[in-house]
mmCIF file of C-alpha atoms and ligand atoms in Angstrom:
data_model
loop_
_atom_site.group_PDB
_atom_site.id
_atom_site.type_symbol
_atom_site.label_atom_id
_atom_site.label_comp_id
_atom_site.label_asym_id
_atom_site.label_seq_id
_atom_site.Cartn_x
_atom_site.Cartn_y
_atom_site.Cartn_z
ATOM 1 C CA MET A 1 68.985 3.073 210.683
ATOM 2 C CA SER A 2 71.897 1.322 212.506
ATOM 3 C CA ALA A 3 73.170 -2.458 211.412
ATOM 4 C CA PRO A 4 70.491 -5.129 211.696
ATOM 5 C CA THR A 5 70.324 -6.741 215.059
ATOM 6 C CA ALA A 6 67.966 -9.544 216.371
ATOM 7 C CA ARG A 7 65.142 -7.101 216.855
ATOM 8 C CA THR A 8 65.226 -5.838 213.078
ATOM 9 C CA ARG A 9 62.152 -6.468 211.145
ATOM 10 C CA VAL A 10 62.601 -8.384 207.895
ATOM 11 C CA PHE A 11 60.770 -7.377 204.946
ATOM 12 C CA THR A 12 61.246 -8.921 201.615
ATOM 13 C CA ILE A 13 59.572 -8.754 197.907
ATOM 14 C CA LEU A 14 58.575 -12.337 196.655
ATOM 15 C CA GLY A 15 58.267 -12.633 193.047
ATOM 16 C CA ASN A 16 59.919 -14.469 189.784
ATOM 17 C CA PRO A 17 61.962 -12.825 188.488
ATOM 18 C CA VAL A 18 62.739 -9.872 191.246
ATOM 19 C CA GLU A 19 66.048 -9.013 190.148
ATOM 20 C CA HIS A 20 64.827 -6.129 188.292
ATOM 21 C CA SER A 21 62.849 -4.757 191.543
ATOM 22 C CA LEU A 22 63.807 -1.308 192.566
ATOM 23 C CA SER A 23 61.483 -1.924 195.612
ATOM 24 C CA PRO A 24 64.594 -3.069 197.882
ATOM 25 C CA VAL A 25 66.277 0.365 196.907
ATOM 26 C CA ILE A 26 63.218 2.543 197.797
ATOM 27 C CA GLN A 27 61.849 0.856 201.140
ATOM 28 C CA ASN A 28 65.762 0.769 202.665
ATOM 29 C CA ALA A 29 65.917 4.499 201.570
ATOM 30 C CA ALA A 30 62.607 5.174 203.627
ATOM 31 C CA PHE A 31 63.537 2.853 206.750
ATOM 32 C CA ARG A 32 66.557 4.837 207.024
ATOM 33 C CA GLU A 33 64.951 8.585 206.554
ATOM 34 C CA ALA A 34 62.235 7.450 208.930
ATOM 35 C CA GLY A 35 64.525 5.986 211.381
ATOM 36 C CA VAL A 36 62.670 2.624 211.517
ATOM 37 C CA ASP A 37 64.639 -0.583 212.270
ATOM 38 C CA GLY A 38 63.788 -2.747 209.116
ATOM 39 C CA VAL A 39 65.812 -4.283 206.546
ATOM 40 C CA TYR A 40 64.126 -5.262 202.936
ATOM 41 C CA VAL A 41 65.473 -7.813 200.626
ATOM 42 C CA ALA A 42 64.278 -9.496 197.243
ATOM 43 C CA LEU A 43 63.608 -13.339 197.310
ATOM 44 C CA ARG A 44 62.759 -15.368 194.007
ATOM 45 C CA CYS A 45 60.353 -17.994 194.901
ATOM 46 C CA ASP A 46 57.891 -20.285 193.082
ATOM 47 C CA ALA A 47 54.018 -20.108 193.765
ATOM 48 C CA GLU A 48 54.116 -23.358 196.176
ATOM 49 C CA GLN A 49 56.812 -21.564 198.435
ATOM 50 C CA MET A 50 54.596 -18.275 199.018
ATOM 51 C CA ALA A 51 52.349 -19.625 201.717
ATOM 52 C CA GLY A 52 55.493 -20.567 203.721
ATOM 53 C CA PHE A 53 57.462 -17.467 203.434
ATOM 54 C CA MET A 54 54.366 -15.000 203.728
ATOM 55 C CA SER A 55 52.934 -16.778 207.012
ATOM 56 C CA GLY A 56 56.708 -17.376 208.122
ATOM 57 C CA LEU A 57 57.451 -13.632 207.670
ATOM 58 C CA GLY A 58 54.093 -12.388 209.157
ATOM 59 C CA ARG A 59 54.436 -14.499 212.293
ATOM 60 C CA GLY A 60 58.054 -13.461 213.113
ATOM 61 C CA GLY A 61 57.203 -9.524 212.852
ATOM 62 C CA GLY A 62 58.145 -9.515 209.326
ATOM 63 C CA ALA A 63 56.364 -8.219 206.192
ATOM 64 C CA GLY A 64 56.377 -7.606 202.215
ATOM 65 C CA ASN A 65 55.575 -7.369 198.834
ATOM 66 C CA VAL A 66 54.582 -9.478 196.209
ATOM 67 C CA THR A 67 55.219 -9.177 192.530
ATOM 68 C CA LEU A 68 54.591 -10.885 189.538
ATOM 69 C CA PRO A 69 53.374 -13.712 189.041
ATOM 70 C CA HIS A 70 52.230 -14.308 192.420
ATOM 71 C CA LYS A 71 49.688 -11.607 193.248
ATOM 72 C CA GLU A 72 46.705 -13.668 192.698
ATOM 73 C CA LYS A 73 48.259 -16.565 194.415
ATOM 74 C CA ALA A 74 49.069 -14.250 197.492
ATOM 75 C CA ALA A 75 45.471 -13.009 197.828
ATOM 76 C CA SER A 76 44.390 -16.744 198.179
ATOM 77 C CA ILE A 77 46.664 -17.164 201.009
ATOM 78 C CA LEU A 78 45.456 -14.156 203.327
ATOM 79 C CA ASP A 79 43.541 -14.394 206.801
ATOM 80 C CA LYS A 80 42.532 -10.991 206.377
ATOM 81 C CA PRO A 81 42.083 -9.184 202.882
ATOM 82 C CA SER A 82 41.533 -5.504 202.552
ATOM 83 C CA GLU A 83 38.681 -4.246 200.503
ATOM 84 C CA ALA A 84 40.943 -3.643 197.554
ATOM 85 C CA VAL A 85 42.299 -7.557 197.691
ATOM 86 C CA ARG A 86 38.368 -8.741 197.753
ATOM 87 C CA ARG A 87 37.767 -6.514 194.860
ATOM 88 C CA THR A 88 40.811 -7.149 192.573
ATOM 89 C CA GLY A 89 41.505 -10.851 193.740
ATOM 90 C CA ALA A 90 45.026 -9.661 193.796
ATOM 91 C CA CYS A 91 47.550 -8.568 196.958
ATOM 92 C CA ASN A 92 50.910 -6.894 196.657
ATOM 93 C CA THR A 93 51.361 -6.254 200.555
ATOM 94 C CA PHE A 94 51.199 -8.355 203.445
ATOM 95 C CA TRP A 95 51.892 -8.484 207.146
ATOM 96 C CA GLY A 96 51.053 -10.083 210.527
ATOM 97 C CA GLU A 97 48.832 -8.765 212.969
ATOM 98 C CA ASP A 98 47.642 -10.554 216.241
ATOM 99 C CA GLY A 99 48.359 -14.011 214.757
ATOM 100 C CA LYS A 100 46.498 -13.617 211.176
ATOM 101 C CA LEU A 101 48.167 -12.985 207.987
ATOM 102 C CA CYS A 102 46.698 -9.360 206.741
ATOM 103 C CA GLY A 103 47.030 -8.249 203.125
ATOM 104 C CA ASP A 104 46.298 -4.945 200.874
ATOM 105 C CA ASN A 105 46.686 -4.162 197.347
ATOM 106 C CA THR A 106 48.437 -0.864 197.215
ATOM 107 C CA ASP A 107 48.938 -1.067 193.373
ATOM 108 C CA VAL A 108 45.437 0.238 193.472
ATOM 109 C CA GLU A 109 46.240 3.608 195.417
ATOM 110 C CA GLY A 110 49.640 3.623 194.074
ATOM 111 C CA PHE A 111 48.229 3.452 190.255
ATOM 112 C CA ARG A 112 45.403 6.559 191.047
ATOM 113 C CA ARG A 113 48.128 8.835 192.782
ATOM 114 C CA ALA A 114 50.612 8.059 189.937
ATOM 115 C CA LEU A 115 48.202 8.676 187.296
ATOM 116 C CA GLU A 116 46.847 11.709 188.452
ATOM 117 C CA HIS A 117 50.280 12.990 188.992
ATOM 118 C CA PHE A 118 50.932 12.260 185.476
ATOM 119 C CA LEU A 119 47.660 13.842 184.094
ATOM 120 C CA GLY A 120 47.481 16.694 186.622
ATOM 121 C CA GLY A 121 43.906 15.566 187.285
ATOM 122 C CA ALA A 122 41.615 12.718 187.774
ATOM 123 C CA VAL A 123 40.861 10.567 184.951
ATOM 124 C CA THR A 124 37.090 11.159 184.881
ATOM 125 C CA GLY A 125 35.300 10.745 181.500
ATOM 126 C CA TYR A 126 38.472 9.180 180.175
ATOM 127 C CA ARG A 127 38.277 6.506 177.107
ATOM 128 C CA VAL A 128 40.679 4.132 178.014
ATOM 129 C CA LEU A 129 42.822 1.098 176.307
ATOM 130 C CA LEU A 130 43.938 -0.892 178.775
ATOM 131 C CA LEU A 131 46.791 -3.869 177.794
ATOM 132 C CA GLY A 132 47.212 -6.762 179.849
ATOM 133 C CA ALA A 133 44.852 -8.538 182.289
ATOM 134 C CA GLY A 134 47.191 -9.691 184.971
ATOM 135 C CA GLY A 135 47.537 -8.960 188.697
ATOM 136 C CA ALA A 136 48.571 -5.066 187.825
ATOM 137 C CA ALA A 137 45.699 -4.701 185.366
ATOM 138 C CA ARG A 138 43.045 -5.333 188.086
ATOM 139 C CA ALA A 139 44.638 -2.864 190.113
ATOM 140 C CA ALA A 140 44.549 -0.470 187.380
ATOM 141 C CA LEU A 141 41.002 -1.173 186.389
ATOM 142 C CA LEU A 142 39.481 -0.829 189.895
ATOM 143 C CA SER A 143 41.321 2.495 190.071
ATOM 144 C CA LEU A 144 39.657 3.597 186.701
ATOM 145 C CA ILE A 145 36.325 2.423 187.408
ATOM 146 C CA ASP A 146 36.025 3.963 190.739
ATOM 147 C CA ASP A 147 37.502 7.327 189.493
ATOM 148 C CA GLN A 148 35.027 7.468 186.877
ATOM 149 C CA ALA A 149 36.698 6.694 183.482
ATOM 150 C CA GLN A 150 33.975 6.907 180.731
ATOM 151 C CA ASP A 151 34.973 3.393 179.222
ATOM 152 C CA VAL A 152 37.903 0.987 179.378
ATOM 153 C CA LEU A 153 38.715 -1.632 176.456
ATOM 154 C CA ILE A 154 41.086 -4.602 177.657
ATOM 155 C CA LEU A 155 43.452 -6.095 175.024
ATOM 156 C CA ASN A 156 45.028 -9.193 176.446
ATOM 157 C CA ARG A 157 46.943 -12.041 174.659
ATOM 158 C CA THR A 158 45.004 -14.458 176.732
ATOM 159 C CA VAL A 159 41.267 -13.399 175.708
ATOM 160 C CA GLU A 160 39.520 -15.451 178.350
ATOM 161 C CA ARG A 161 41.750 -13.837 181.173
ATOM 162 C CA ALA A 162 40.591 -10.420 180.109
ATOM 163 C CA ARG A 163 37.005 -11.544 180.321
ATOM 164 C CA ALA A 164 37.784 -12.780 183.678
ATOM 165 C CA VAL A 165 39.117 -9.419 184.889
ATOM 166 C CA ALA A 166 36.049 -7.674 183.083
ATOM 167 C CA ARG A 167 33.240 -10.109 185.007
ATOM 168 C CA ARG A 168 35.204 -9.416 188.264
ATOM 169 C CA ILE A 169 35.904 -5.784 188.336
ATOM 170 C CA GLY A 170 34.265 -4.592 184.910
ATOM 171 C CA GLY A 171 30.350 -3.581 185.030
ATOM 172 C CA ASP A 172 29.064 -1.641 181.806
ATOM 173 C CA ARG A 173 31.714 0.621 181.060
ATOM 174 C CA VAL A 174 34.369 -2.178 180.615
ATOM 175 C CA ARG A 175 34.672 -4.186 177.099
ATOM 176 C CA VAL A 176 37.099 -6.877 176.084
ATOM 177 C CA ALA A 177 38.687 -6.787 172.594
ATOM 178 C CA GLU A 178 38.710 -10.384 171.117
ATOM 179 C CA SER A 179 41.633 -9.255 168.880
ATOM 180 C CA HIS A 180 43.678 -6.389 167.712
ATOM 181 C CA SER A 181 41.567 -5.818 164.841
ATOM 182 C CA ASP A 182 38.787 -4.596 167.636
ATOM 183 C CA VAL A 183 41.090 -1.813 168.735
ATOM 184 C CA ASP A 184 42.505 -0.662 165.230
ATOM 185 C CA ASP A 185 41.413 3.047 164.386
ATOM 186 C CA GLY A 186 40.534 3.263 168.019
ATOM 187 C CA ASP A 187 40.056 6.800 169.895
ATOM 188 C CA PHE A 188 41.538 6.661 173.020
ATOM 189 C CA ASP A 189 42.465 9.424 175.836
ATOM 190 C CA LEU A 190 44.686 7.150 177.314
ATOM 191 C CA VAL A 191 46.587 3.893 176.734
ATOM 192 C CA ILE A 192 48.064 1.721 179.621
ATOM 193 C CA ASN A 193 50.600 -0.868 179.501
ATOM 194 C CA THR A 194 50.051 -3.552 182.233
ATOM 195 C CA THR A 195 51.581 -6.277 180.523
ATOM 196 C CA ARG A 196 55.313 -7.294 181.431
ATOM 197 C CA LEU A 197 56.547 -6.529 178.077
ATOM 198 C CA GLY A 198 59.307 -4.391 178.239
ATOM 199 C CA LEU A 199 60.660 -5.736 181.521
ATOM 200 C CA ASP A 200 63.300 -7.776 178.888
ATOM 201 C CA PRO A 201 65.089 -5.020 176.754
ATOM 202 C CA GLU A 202 64.798 -7.922 173.974
ATOM 203 C CA ASP A 203 60.780 -7.728 174.416
ATOM 204 C CA GLU A 204 58.552 -6.524 171.481
ATOM 205 C CA LEU A 205 56.473 -3.585 172.115
ATOM 206 C CA PRO A 206 53.092 -4.318 174.154
ATOM 207 C CA PHE A 207 51.199 -2.551 171.214
ATOM 208 C CA ASP A 208 51.688 -0.647 168.149
ATOM 209 C CA LEU A 209 50.351 2.928 168.661
ATOM 210 C CA GLU A 210 50.237 3.637 165.006
ATOM 211 C CA ARG A 211 47.185 1.477 164.669
ATOM 212 C CA LEU A 212 45.193 4.158 166.626
ATOM 213 C CA SER A 213 43.643 7.199 165.340
ATOM 214 C CA ARG A 214 44.458 8.958 168.669
ATOM 215 C CA ALA A 215 46.268 8.069 171.773
ATOM 216 C CA GLY A 216 46.121 11.325 174.080
ATOM 217 C CA ALA A 217 48.655 9.953 176.535
ATOM 218 C CA VAL A 218 50.403 6.636 177.699
ATOM 219 C CA MET A 219 51.092 5.105 180.934
ATOM 220 C CA ASP A 220 53.922 2.336 180.977
ATOM 221 C CA LEU A 221 53.577 0.524 184.258
ATOM 222 C CA VAL A 222 56.796 -1.352 183.495
ATOM 223 C CA TYR A 223 59.931 0.316 184.813
ATOM 224 C CA GLY A 224 63.635 -0.138 184.645
ATOM 225 C CA SER A 225 66.847 1.741 184.663
ATOM 226 C CA SER A 226 66.038 3.780 181.806
ATOM 227 C CA ALA A 227 62.815 4.775 179.903
ATOM 228 C CA THR A 228 61.169 1.587 178.591
ATOM 229 C CA ALA A 229 60.794 1.019 174.775
ATOM 230 C CA PHE A 230 57.080 1.907 175.004
ATOM 231 C CA VAL A 231 57.336 4.996 176.557
ATOM 232 C CA ALA A 232 60.382 5.766 173.928
ATOM 233 C CA ALA A 233 58.165 4.947 171.255
ATOM 234 C CA SER A 234 55.175 7.026 172.594
ATOM 235 C CA LYS A 235 57.260 10.060 172.824
ATOM 236 C CA ARG A 236 58.583 9.765 169.131
ATOM 237 C CA LEU A 237 54.921 9.935 167.988
ATOM 238 C CA GLY A 238 54.403 12.903 170.140
ATOM 239 C CA ILE A 239 52.372 11.304 172.598
ATOM 240 C CA PRO A 240 53.006 12.375 176.502
ATOM 241 C CA ALA A 241 54.139 9.137 178.060
ATOM 242 C CA VAL A 242 55.365 7.973 181.631
ATOM 243 C CA ASP A 243 56.664 4.660 182.840
ATOM 244 C CA GLY A 244 56.211 2.884 186.064
ATOM 245 C CA GLY A 245 58.605 4.716 188.352
ATOM 246 C CA GLU A 246 56.171 7.057 190.076
ATOM 247 C CA MET A 247 53.610 4.403 190.640
ATOM 248 C CA LEU A 248 56.269 2.245 192.327
ATOM 249 C CA VAL A 249 56.945 5.120 194.612
ATOM 250 C CA HIS A 250 53.267 5.478 195.575
ATOM 251 C CA GLN A 251 52.359 1.900 195.957
ATOM 252 C CA GLY A 252 55.412 1.824 198.062
ATOM 253 C CA ALA A 253 54.483 4.530 200.387
ATOM 254 C CA VAL A 254 51.243 3.060 200.866
ATOM 255 C CA ALA A 255 52.762 -0.191 201.884
ATOM 256 C CA PHE A 256 55.301 1.593 204.316
ATOM 257 C CA GLU A 257 52.317 3.104 205.958
ATOM 258 C CA ARG A 258 50.472 -0.289 206.493
ATOM 259 C CA TRP A 259 53.662 -1.805 207.994
ATOM 260 C CA TRP A 260 54.685 1.001 210.540
ATOM 261 C CA GLY A 261 51.436 3.002 210.736
ATOM 262 C CA GLU A 262 53.179 6.328 209.771
ATOM 263 C CA ALA A 263 53.626 8.749 206.697
ATOM 264 C CA ALA A 264 55.962 7.442 204.186
ATOM 265 C CA PRO A 265 59.069 9.975 203.660
ATOM 266 C CA ILE A 266 58.245 9.835 200.038
ATOM 267 C CA ASP A 267 60.581 12.407 198.887
ATOM 268 C CA ALA A 268 63.481 10.049 199.999
ATOM 269 C CA MET A 269 61.991 7.229 198.037
ATOM 270 C CA ARG A 270 61.733 9.181 194.841
ATOM 271 C CA ARG A 271 65.452 10.527 195.258
ATOM 272 C CA ALA A 272 66.660 6.714 195.961
ATOM 273 C CA LEU A 273 64.743 5.717 192.830
ATOM 274 C CA GLU A 274 66.104 8.625 190.783
ATOM 275 C CA THR A 275 69.697 7.897 192.093
ATOM 276 C CA ALA A 276 69.459 4.058 191.405
ATOM 277 C CA ARG A 277 68.142 4.794 187.759
ATOM 278 C CA SER A 278 70.894 7.245 187.069
ATOM 279 C CA SER A 279 73.746 4.483 188.596
ATOM 280 C CA PRO A 280 75.358 2.244 185.547
ATOM 281 C CA THR A 281 73.936 -0.805 187.373
ATOM 282 C CA GLY A 282 70.665 0.479 187.899
ATOM 283 C CA ALA A 283 70.817 -0.160 191.480
HETATM 284 P P1 LIG B 1 51.192 -10.942 185.685
HETATM 285 O O1 LIG B 1 49.908 -10.913 186.957
HETATM 286 O O2 LIG B 1 52.304 -12.026 185.335
HETATM 287 O O3 LIG B 1 50.648 -10.511 184.374
HETATM 288 C C1 LIG B 1 51.306 -10.515 183.220
HETATM 289 C C2 LIG B 1 50.617 -9.505 181.836
HETATM 290 O O4 LIG B 1 51.460 -9.571 180.775
HETATM 291 C C3 LIG B 1 49.452 -10.862 181.510
HETATM 292 O O5 LIG B 1 48.547 -9.828 180.836
HETATM 293 C C4 LIG B 1 50.275 -11.282 180.221
HETATM 294 O O6 LIG B 1 49.260 -11.823 179.573
HETATM 295 C C5 LIG B 1 51.243 -10.478 179.688
HETATM 296 N N1 LIG B 1 52.134 -11.065 178.854
HETATM 297 C C6 LIG B 1 53.151 -11.719 179.434
HETATM 298 N N2 LIG B 1 53.797 -11.957 178.559
HETATM 299 C C7 LIG B 1 53.357 -11.783 177.431
HETATM 300 C C8 LIG B 1 53.881 -11.792 175.995
HETATM 301 N N3 LIG B 1 54.988 -12.479 175.481
HETATM 302 N N4 LIG B 1 52.992 -11.196 175.037
HETATM 303 C C9 LIG B 1 52.012 -10.655 175.344
HETATM 304 N N5 LIG B 1 51.376 -10.253 176.657
HETATM 305 C C10 LIG B 1 52.224 -10.999 177.747
HETATM 306 O O7 LIG B 1 52.061 -9.591 186.053
HETATM 307 P P2 LIG B 1 51.513 -8.152 186.980
HETATM 308 O O8 LIG B 1 51.975 -8.577 188.319
HETATM 309 O O9 LIG B 1 50.133 -7.667 186.373
HETATM 310 O O10 LIG B 1 52.810 -7.385 186.346
HETATM 311 C C11 LIG B 1 52.884 -6.760 184.801
HETATM 312 C C12 LIG B 1 53.937 -5.629 184.742
HETATM 313 O O11 LIG B 1 53.461 -4.597 185.729
HETATM 314 C C13 LIG B 1 55.215 -5.847 185.308
HETATM 315 O O12 LIG B 1 56.160 -5.557 184.416
HETATM 316 C C14 LIG B 1 55.317 -5.422 186.852
HETATM 317 O O13 LIG B 1 56.744 -5.129 186.889
HETATM 318 C C15 LIG B 1 54.533 -3.955 186.233
HETATM 319 N N6 LIG B 1 54.217 -3.589 187.825
HETATM 320 C C16 LIG B 1 54.540 -2.523 188.085
HETATM 321 C C17 LIG B 1 53.882 -1.831 188.992
HETATM 322 C C18 LIG B 1 54.778 -0.349 189.641
HETATM 323 O O14 LIG B 1 54.449 -0.138 190.670
HETATM 324 N N7 LIG B 1 55.091 0.433 188.641
HETATM 325 C C19 LIG B 1 53.280 -2.296 189.942
HETATM 326 C C20 LIG B 1 52.891 -3.538 189.366
HETATM 327 C C21 LIG B 1 52.988 -4.112 188.538
HETATM 328 P P3 LIG B 1 48.471 -13.538 179.478
HETATM 329 O O15 LIG B 1 47.432 -13.166 180.147
HETATM 330 O O16 LIG B 1 48.101 -13.834 178.143
HETATM 331 O O17 LIG B 1 49.402 -14.135 180.273
#
């Protein structure tokens, strides 16, 4: 990719906060590797600015991603939501097409691919504890249900939000914990953190794994320049654990496919992520 010109397509990640995001690093690496003419930046914005940014970019040939806490707001702005957006009520990828604002939720497929990579197979028959009930939780839940997880227990700070997610996506394999005591001594093949706890190094852990009788594996959707505290705590207990880095690459690869209509250079994206994480500034 040469220097940007007046023809360069502009991409952005919209959210608040966005400073932690490594999407600009992996997408700009992908654009360079694929030789496409685009530039990707991060834009911190509030909910009421979302419609203006999304439709302005889409009309101008640009596109982008959406991160917390705006994925549900973004879904409500689209003219043409994908099936994944309709089923989750959350959108993380948008672009313009024939004057319409289109959107997808590539977190669903990104989560599925990253989980399969981590487990070395499908989640079929797994008993899962899902922490959180925001946009990322919806994507994870849809993927778990479609891939025949045996059952999923959702634990969220705001119980009503967990109930709403269960009603929207759930079915009879999804239950909601009213409090931590509903989870005590539980036996889970997989524990997934989809809360934002861990983004800030000062955050408490999203869950105390010692309350469980068993946690077979842990996946933390949060990622940073080093292992999250939850991943580190899991490994100290001897539980195999992975953070959200691989999911970031996969959701980004699916977004790249939507925007450019060609396969993403996934190895270049992985390498860019590793380089960013090993640099002192994390970018
Ligand atoms: P969101 O829609 O804003 O949801 C935030 C979730 O965190 C909610 O469940 C919320 O609970 C919970 N939470 C926030 N503060 C909390 C606190 N102090 N104590 C307990 N729970 C708290 O955000 P999101 O879009 O789902 O994103 C969540 C995380 O997933 C972020 O860190 C994001 O970076 C990460 N993520 C990673 C990837 C990836 O590719 N690796 C993809 C998507 C998201 P309440 O409902 O009670 O507010």
